Coordinates of C-alpha atoms and ligand atoms in Angstrom, one line a residue:
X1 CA 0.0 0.0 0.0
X2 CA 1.4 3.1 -0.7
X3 CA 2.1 5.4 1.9
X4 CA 2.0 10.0 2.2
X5 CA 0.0 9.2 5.2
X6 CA 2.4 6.9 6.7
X7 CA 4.3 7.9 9.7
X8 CA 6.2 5.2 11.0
X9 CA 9.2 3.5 8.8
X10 CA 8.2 -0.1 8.2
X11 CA 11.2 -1.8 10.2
X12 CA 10.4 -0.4 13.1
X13 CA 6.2 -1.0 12.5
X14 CA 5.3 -3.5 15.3
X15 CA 4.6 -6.9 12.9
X16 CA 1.0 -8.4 13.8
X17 CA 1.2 -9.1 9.9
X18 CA 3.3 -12.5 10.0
X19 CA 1.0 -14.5 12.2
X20 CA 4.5 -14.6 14.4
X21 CA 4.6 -14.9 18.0
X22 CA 6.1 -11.5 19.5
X23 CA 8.0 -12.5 22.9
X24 CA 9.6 -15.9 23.0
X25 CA 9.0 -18.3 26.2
X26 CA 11.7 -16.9 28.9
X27 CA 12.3 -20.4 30.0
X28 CA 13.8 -20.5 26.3
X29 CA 16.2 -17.5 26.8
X30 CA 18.9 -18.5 29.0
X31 CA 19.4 -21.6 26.7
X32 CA 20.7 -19.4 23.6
X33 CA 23.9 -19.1 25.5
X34 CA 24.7 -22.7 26.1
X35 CA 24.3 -24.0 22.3
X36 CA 27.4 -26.7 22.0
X37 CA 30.5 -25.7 20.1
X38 CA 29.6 -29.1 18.4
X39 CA 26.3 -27.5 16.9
X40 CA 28.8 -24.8 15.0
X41 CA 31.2 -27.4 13.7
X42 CA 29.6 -30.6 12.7
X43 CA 27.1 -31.4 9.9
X44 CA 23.8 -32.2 12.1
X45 CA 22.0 -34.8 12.8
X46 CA 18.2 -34.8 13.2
X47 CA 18.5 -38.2 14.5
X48 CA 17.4 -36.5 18.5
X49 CA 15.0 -34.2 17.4
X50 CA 12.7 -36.8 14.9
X51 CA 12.6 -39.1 18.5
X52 CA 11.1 -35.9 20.5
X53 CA 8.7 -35.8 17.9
X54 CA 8.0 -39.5 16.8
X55 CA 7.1 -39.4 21.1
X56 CA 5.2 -36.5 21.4
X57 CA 3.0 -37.7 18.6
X58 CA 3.4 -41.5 20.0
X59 CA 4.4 -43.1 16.4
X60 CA 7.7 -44.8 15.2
X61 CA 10.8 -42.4 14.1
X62 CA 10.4 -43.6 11.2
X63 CA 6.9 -42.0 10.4
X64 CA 8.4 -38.7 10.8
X65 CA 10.5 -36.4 9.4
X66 CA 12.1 -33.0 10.6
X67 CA 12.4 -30.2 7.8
X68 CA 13.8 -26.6 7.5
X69 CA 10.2 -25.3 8.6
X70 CA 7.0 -26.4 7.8
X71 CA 8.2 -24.1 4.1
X72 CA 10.4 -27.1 3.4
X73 CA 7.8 -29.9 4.4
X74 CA 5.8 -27.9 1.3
X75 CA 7.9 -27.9 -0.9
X76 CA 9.2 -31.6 -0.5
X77 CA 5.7 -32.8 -0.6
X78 CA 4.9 -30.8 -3.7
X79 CA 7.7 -32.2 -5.7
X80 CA 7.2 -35.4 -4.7
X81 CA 3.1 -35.8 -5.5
X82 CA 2.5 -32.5 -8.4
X83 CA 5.8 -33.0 -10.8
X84 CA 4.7 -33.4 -14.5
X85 CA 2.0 -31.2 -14.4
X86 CA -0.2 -33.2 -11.7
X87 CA -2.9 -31.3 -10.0
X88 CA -3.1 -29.9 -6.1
X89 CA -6.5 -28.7 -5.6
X90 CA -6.9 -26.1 -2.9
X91 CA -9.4 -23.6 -1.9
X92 CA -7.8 -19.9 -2.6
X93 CA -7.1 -17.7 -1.1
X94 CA -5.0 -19.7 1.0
X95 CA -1.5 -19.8 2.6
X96 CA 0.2 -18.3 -0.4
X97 CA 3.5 -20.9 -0.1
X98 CA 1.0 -23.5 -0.9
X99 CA 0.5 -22.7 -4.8
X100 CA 3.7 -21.2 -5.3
X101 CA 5.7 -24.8 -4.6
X102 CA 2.9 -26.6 -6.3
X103 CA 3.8 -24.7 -9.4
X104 CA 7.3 -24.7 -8.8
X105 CA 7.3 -28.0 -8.8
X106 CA 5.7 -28.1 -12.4
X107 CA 2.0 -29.1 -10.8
X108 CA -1.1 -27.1 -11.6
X109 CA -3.7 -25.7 -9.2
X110 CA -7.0 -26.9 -9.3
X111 CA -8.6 -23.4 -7.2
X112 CA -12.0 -23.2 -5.1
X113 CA -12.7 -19.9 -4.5
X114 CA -14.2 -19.5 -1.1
X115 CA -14.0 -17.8 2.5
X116 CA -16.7 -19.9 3.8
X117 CA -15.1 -23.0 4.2
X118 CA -11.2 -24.2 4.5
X119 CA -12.2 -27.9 2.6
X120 CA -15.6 -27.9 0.9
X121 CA -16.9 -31.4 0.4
X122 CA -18.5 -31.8 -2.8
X123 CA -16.1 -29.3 -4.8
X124 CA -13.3 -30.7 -3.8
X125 CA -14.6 -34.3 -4.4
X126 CA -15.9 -32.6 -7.9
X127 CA -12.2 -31.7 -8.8
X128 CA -10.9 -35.1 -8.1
X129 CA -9.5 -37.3 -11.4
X130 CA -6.6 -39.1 -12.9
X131 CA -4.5 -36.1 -12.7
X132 CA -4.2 -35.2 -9.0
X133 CA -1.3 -35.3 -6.9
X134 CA -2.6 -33.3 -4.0
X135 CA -5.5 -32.1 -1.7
X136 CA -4.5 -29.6 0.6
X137 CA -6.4 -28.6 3.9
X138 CA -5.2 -26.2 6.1
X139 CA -6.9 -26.4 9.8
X140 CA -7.1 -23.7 11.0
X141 CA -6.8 -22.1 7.5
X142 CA -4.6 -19.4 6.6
X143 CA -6.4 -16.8 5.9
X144 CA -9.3 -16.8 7.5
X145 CA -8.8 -18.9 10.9
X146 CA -11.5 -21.5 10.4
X147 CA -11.2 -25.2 11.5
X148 CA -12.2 -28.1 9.2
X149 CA -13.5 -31.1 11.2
X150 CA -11.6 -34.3 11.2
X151 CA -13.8 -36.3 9.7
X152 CA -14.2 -34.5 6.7
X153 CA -10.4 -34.5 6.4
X154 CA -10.9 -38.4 6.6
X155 CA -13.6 -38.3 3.9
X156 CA -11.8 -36.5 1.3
X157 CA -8.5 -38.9 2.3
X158 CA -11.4 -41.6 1.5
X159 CA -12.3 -40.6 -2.0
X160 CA -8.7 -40.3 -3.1
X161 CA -7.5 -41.3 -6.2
X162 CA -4.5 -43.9 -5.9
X163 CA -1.1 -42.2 -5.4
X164 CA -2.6 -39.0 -4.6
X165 CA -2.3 -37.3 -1.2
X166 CA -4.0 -35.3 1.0
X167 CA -1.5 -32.6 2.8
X168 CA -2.9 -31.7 6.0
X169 CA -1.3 -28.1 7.2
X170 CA -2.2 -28.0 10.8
X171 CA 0.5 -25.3 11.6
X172 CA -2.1 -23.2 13.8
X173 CA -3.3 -26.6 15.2
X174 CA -1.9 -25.6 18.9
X175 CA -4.6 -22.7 19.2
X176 CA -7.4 -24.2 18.3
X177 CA -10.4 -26.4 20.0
X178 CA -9.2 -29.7 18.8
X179 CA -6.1 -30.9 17.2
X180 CA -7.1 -33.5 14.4
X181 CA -3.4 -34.8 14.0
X182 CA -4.0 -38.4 15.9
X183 CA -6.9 -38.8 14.0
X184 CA -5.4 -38.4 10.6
X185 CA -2.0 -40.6 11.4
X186 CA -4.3 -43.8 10.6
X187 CA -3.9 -43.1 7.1
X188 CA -1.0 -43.6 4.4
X189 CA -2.5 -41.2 1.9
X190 CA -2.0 -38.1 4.8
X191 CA 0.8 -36.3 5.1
X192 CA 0.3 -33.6 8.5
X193 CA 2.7 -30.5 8.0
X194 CA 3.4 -28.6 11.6
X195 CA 5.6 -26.3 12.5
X196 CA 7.6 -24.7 15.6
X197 CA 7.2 -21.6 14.3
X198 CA 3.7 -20.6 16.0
X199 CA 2.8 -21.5 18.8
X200 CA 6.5 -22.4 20.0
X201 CA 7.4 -19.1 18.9
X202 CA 10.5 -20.7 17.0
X203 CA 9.9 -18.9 13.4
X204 CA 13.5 -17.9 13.2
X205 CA 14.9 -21.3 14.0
X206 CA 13.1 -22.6 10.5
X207 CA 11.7 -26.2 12.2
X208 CA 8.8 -27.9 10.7
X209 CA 8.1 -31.5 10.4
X210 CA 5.9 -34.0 8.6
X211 CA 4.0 -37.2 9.7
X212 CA 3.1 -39.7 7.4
X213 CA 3.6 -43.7 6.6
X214 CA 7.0 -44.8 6.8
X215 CA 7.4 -45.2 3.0
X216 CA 5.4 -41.7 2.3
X217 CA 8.7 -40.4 4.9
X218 CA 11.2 -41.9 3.3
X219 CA 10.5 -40.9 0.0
X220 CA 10.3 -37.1 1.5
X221 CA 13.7 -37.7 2.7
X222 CA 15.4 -38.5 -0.7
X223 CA 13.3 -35.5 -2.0
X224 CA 15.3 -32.7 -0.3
X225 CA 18.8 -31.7 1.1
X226 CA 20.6 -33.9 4.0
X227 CA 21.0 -31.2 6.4
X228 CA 17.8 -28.9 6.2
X229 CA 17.9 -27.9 9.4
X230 CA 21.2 -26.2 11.0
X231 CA 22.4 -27.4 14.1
X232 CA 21.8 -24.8 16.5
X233 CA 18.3 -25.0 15.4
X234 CA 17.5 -28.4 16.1
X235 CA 19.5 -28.4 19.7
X236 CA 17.3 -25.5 20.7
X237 CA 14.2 -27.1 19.2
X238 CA 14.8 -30.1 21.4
X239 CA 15.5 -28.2 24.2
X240 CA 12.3 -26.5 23.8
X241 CA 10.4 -29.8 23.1
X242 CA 11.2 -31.4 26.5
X243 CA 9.8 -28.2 28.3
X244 CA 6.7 -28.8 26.6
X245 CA 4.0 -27.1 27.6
X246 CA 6.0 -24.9 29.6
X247 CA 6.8 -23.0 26.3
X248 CA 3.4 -22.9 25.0
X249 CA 0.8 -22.8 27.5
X250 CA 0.6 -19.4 28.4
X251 CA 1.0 -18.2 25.2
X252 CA -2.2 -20.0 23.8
X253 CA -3.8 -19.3 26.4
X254 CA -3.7 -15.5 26.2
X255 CA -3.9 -15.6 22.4
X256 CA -7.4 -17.3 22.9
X257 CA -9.0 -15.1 24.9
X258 CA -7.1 -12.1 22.5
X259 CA -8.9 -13.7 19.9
X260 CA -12.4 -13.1 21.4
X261 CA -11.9 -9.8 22.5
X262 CA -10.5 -9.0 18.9
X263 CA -13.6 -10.4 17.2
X264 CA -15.7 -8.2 19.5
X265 CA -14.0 -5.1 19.3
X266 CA -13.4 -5.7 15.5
X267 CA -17.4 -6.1 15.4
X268 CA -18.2 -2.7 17.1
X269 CA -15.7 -0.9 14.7
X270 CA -17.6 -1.9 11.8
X271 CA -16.0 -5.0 10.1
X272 CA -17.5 -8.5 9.9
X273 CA -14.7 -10.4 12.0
X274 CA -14.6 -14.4 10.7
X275 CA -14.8 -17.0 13.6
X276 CA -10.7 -17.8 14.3
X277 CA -9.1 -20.9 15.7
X278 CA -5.5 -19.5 14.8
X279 CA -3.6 -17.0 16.4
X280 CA -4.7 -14.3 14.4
X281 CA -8.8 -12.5 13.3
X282 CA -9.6 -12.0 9.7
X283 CA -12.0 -9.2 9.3
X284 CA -13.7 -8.0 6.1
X285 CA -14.7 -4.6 5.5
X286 CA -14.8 -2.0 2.7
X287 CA -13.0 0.4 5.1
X288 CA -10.0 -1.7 4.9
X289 CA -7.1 0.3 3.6
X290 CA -8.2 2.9 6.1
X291 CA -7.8 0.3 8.8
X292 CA -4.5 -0.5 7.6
X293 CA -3.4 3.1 8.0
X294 CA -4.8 3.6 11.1
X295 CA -2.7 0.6 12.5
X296 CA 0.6 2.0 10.7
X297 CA -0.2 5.5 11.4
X298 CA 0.2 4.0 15.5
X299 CA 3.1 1.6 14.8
X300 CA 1.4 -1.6 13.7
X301 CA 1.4 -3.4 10.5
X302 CA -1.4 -5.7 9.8
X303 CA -1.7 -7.9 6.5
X304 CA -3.5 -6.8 3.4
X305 CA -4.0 -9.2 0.4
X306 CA -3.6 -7.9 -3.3
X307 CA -6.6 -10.2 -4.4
X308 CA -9.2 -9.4 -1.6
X309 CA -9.2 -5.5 -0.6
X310 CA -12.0 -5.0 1.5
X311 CA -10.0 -8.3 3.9
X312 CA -7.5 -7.6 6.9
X313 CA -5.9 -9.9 8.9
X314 CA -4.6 -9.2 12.2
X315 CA -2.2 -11.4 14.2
X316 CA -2.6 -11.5 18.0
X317 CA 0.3 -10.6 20.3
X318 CA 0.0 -13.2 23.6
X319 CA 1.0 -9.9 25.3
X320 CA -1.9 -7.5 27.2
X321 CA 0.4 -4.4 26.4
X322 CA 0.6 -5.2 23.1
X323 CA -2.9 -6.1 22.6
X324 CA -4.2 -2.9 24.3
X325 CA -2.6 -1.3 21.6
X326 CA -4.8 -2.4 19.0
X327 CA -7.9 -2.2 20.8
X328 CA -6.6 1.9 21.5
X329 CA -6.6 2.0 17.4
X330 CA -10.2 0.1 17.4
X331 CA -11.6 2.5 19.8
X332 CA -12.1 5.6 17.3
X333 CA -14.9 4.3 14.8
X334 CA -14.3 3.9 11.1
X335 CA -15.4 7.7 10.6
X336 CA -14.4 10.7 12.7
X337 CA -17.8 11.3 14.5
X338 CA -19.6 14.2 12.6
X339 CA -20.8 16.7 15.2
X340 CA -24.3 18.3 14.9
X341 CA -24.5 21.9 14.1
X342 CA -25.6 22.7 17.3
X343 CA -22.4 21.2 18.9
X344 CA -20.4 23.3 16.4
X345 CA -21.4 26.7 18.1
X346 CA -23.5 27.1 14.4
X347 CA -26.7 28.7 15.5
Ligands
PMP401 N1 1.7 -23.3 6.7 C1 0.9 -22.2 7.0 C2 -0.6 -22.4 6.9 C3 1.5 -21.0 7.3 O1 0.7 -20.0 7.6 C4 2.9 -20.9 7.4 C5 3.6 -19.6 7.7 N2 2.9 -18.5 7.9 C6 3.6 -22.0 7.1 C7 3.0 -23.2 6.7 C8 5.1 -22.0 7.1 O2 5.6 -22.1 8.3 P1 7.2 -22.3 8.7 O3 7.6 -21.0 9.4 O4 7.2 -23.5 9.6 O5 7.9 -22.5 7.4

């Protein structure tokens, strides 16, 4: 967006735009000074890290497999299931990653266009044929916050033609109601995508992972460097894996009841505010680029999208100083209250 009215440089805007989590978990701090010499010098191993996760999500190590951030799981899956022009079919808009590594890997994208629902039955089953590599759901969608329930994950897994996949993004997963990841693992034609980049607050560290059957993970192995994740990055992550909840609870918990308050206060400002399991509020209203300003005119970037004007979306900090912030710009209404004559002094 361009900006004469814009007041604040863009590096230093506050970033509710990234879906990021502002303030890491302070147990987590201390530990960035004790990373191993070893982690500097030797090619890493992920060996430590894919047993964390293969016991978190109680399955065999050999059913998962850590990436450079849930980016990389994309990507891998992509080139392995869309190469020679096979078809992913997705709603739009959606996480935008999602059909730029379907067509770099030389797929095609089969597009619903909806904001109603993340993984709509019948068009997706009306898409399916001969051709398709790939469904993708992502629960809680990116980017409007909305769950898709499990067994309409299972469904769609179902109805699959042979050899073609259904990639389930559950990278918000940790915010929501339910997390439908145990429920999909009794498959071999799902592949669940998650990240430590949310809800972990690890964005920076670039660690993702995929579970799937043990030949759907080996093949995603030989489909992508040896070393995707660098060694600091995975002895942190496992660091921060055996504190467990300890990194995340809090967190969630204040980005949930963010979330309502948001939607609310969203509401009386004018906009239409879509139900959210994520960390963040998509809001539609024609008044959107004077949103936007409003936020960057008192330090805060929010996300815009090219394709959808009258749609903002609004990450939530975790932080009641931060969030108090952008209830201060919600407070003034969409207009500038007109006053009546009489209030003017105008006889
Ligand atoms: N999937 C979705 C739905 C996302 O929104 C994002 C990042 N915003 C990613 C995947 C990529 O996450 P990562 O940082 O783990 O690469």
């Amino acid at each position: 967006m361009s900006g004469a009215a814009v007041a604040v440089p863009s590096d230093r805007l506050l970033g509710l735009d990234h879906n990021e989590r502002l303030f890491p978990a302070p147990d987590l701090i201390p530990l960035l000074a004790r990373v191993p010499a070893t982690a500097l010098t030797r090619y890493p191993d992920m060996k430590g890290l894919e047993r964390r996760l293969a016991r978190l999500w109680g399955v065999g190590t050999d059913r998962v497999l850590a990436t450079g951030g849930a980016d990389d799981a994309i990507d891998r899956i992509c080139r392995r299931y869309l190469s020679g022009g096979r078809e992913m079919v997705t709603v739009v808009p959606t996480f935008g990653m999602m059909t730029t590594f379907a067509r770099l890997a030389g797929g095609r994208v089969c597009e619903i266009p909806t904001l109603d629902d993340p993984a709509p039955l019948a068009p997706t089953l009306d898409r399916l044929g001969d051709r398709t590599g790939l469904v993708t759901v992502i629960s809680p969608h990116n980017p409007t916050g909305q769950v898709v329930p499990p067994p309409r994950m299972l469904d769609i897994a179902e109805r699959l033609p042979g050899g073609a996949m259904l990639l389930a993004d559950l990278a918000y997963a940790e915010f929501a109601d339910r997390d439908p990841t145990e429920a999909l693992l009794g498959r071999d034609n799902i592949l669940v995508v998650r990240t430590l980049s949310k809800a972990w607050g690890l964005a920076g560290l670039r660690v993702g992972y995929v579970l799937g059957s043990p030949a759907a993970i080996a093949a995603l192995r030989a489909s992508g460097p040896p070393f995707p994740v660098a060694g600091p990055s995975i002895w942190l992550a496992e660091r921060a894996l055996d504190l467990g909840d300890r990194v995340t609870a809090d967190y969630v918990s204040a980005v949930r009841s963010e979330r309502a308050r948001l939607r609310v206060a969203l509401r009386d400002w004018g906009a239409e505010p879509f139900p959210s399991e994520a960390n963040f509020v998509l809001a539609s209203t024609r008044r959107a680029a004077m949103l936007e300003r409003r936020f960057r005119r008192s330090g805060i970037a929010v996300r815009r999208f090219p394709n959808s004007p009258d749609l903002v979306r609004i990450t939530l900090p975790g932080d009641e100083a931060t969030f108090r912030r952008l209830l201060a710009v919600l407070a003034v209404g969409p207009r500038p209250r007109v006053r009546r004559s009489a209030e003017r002094g105008v006889p």
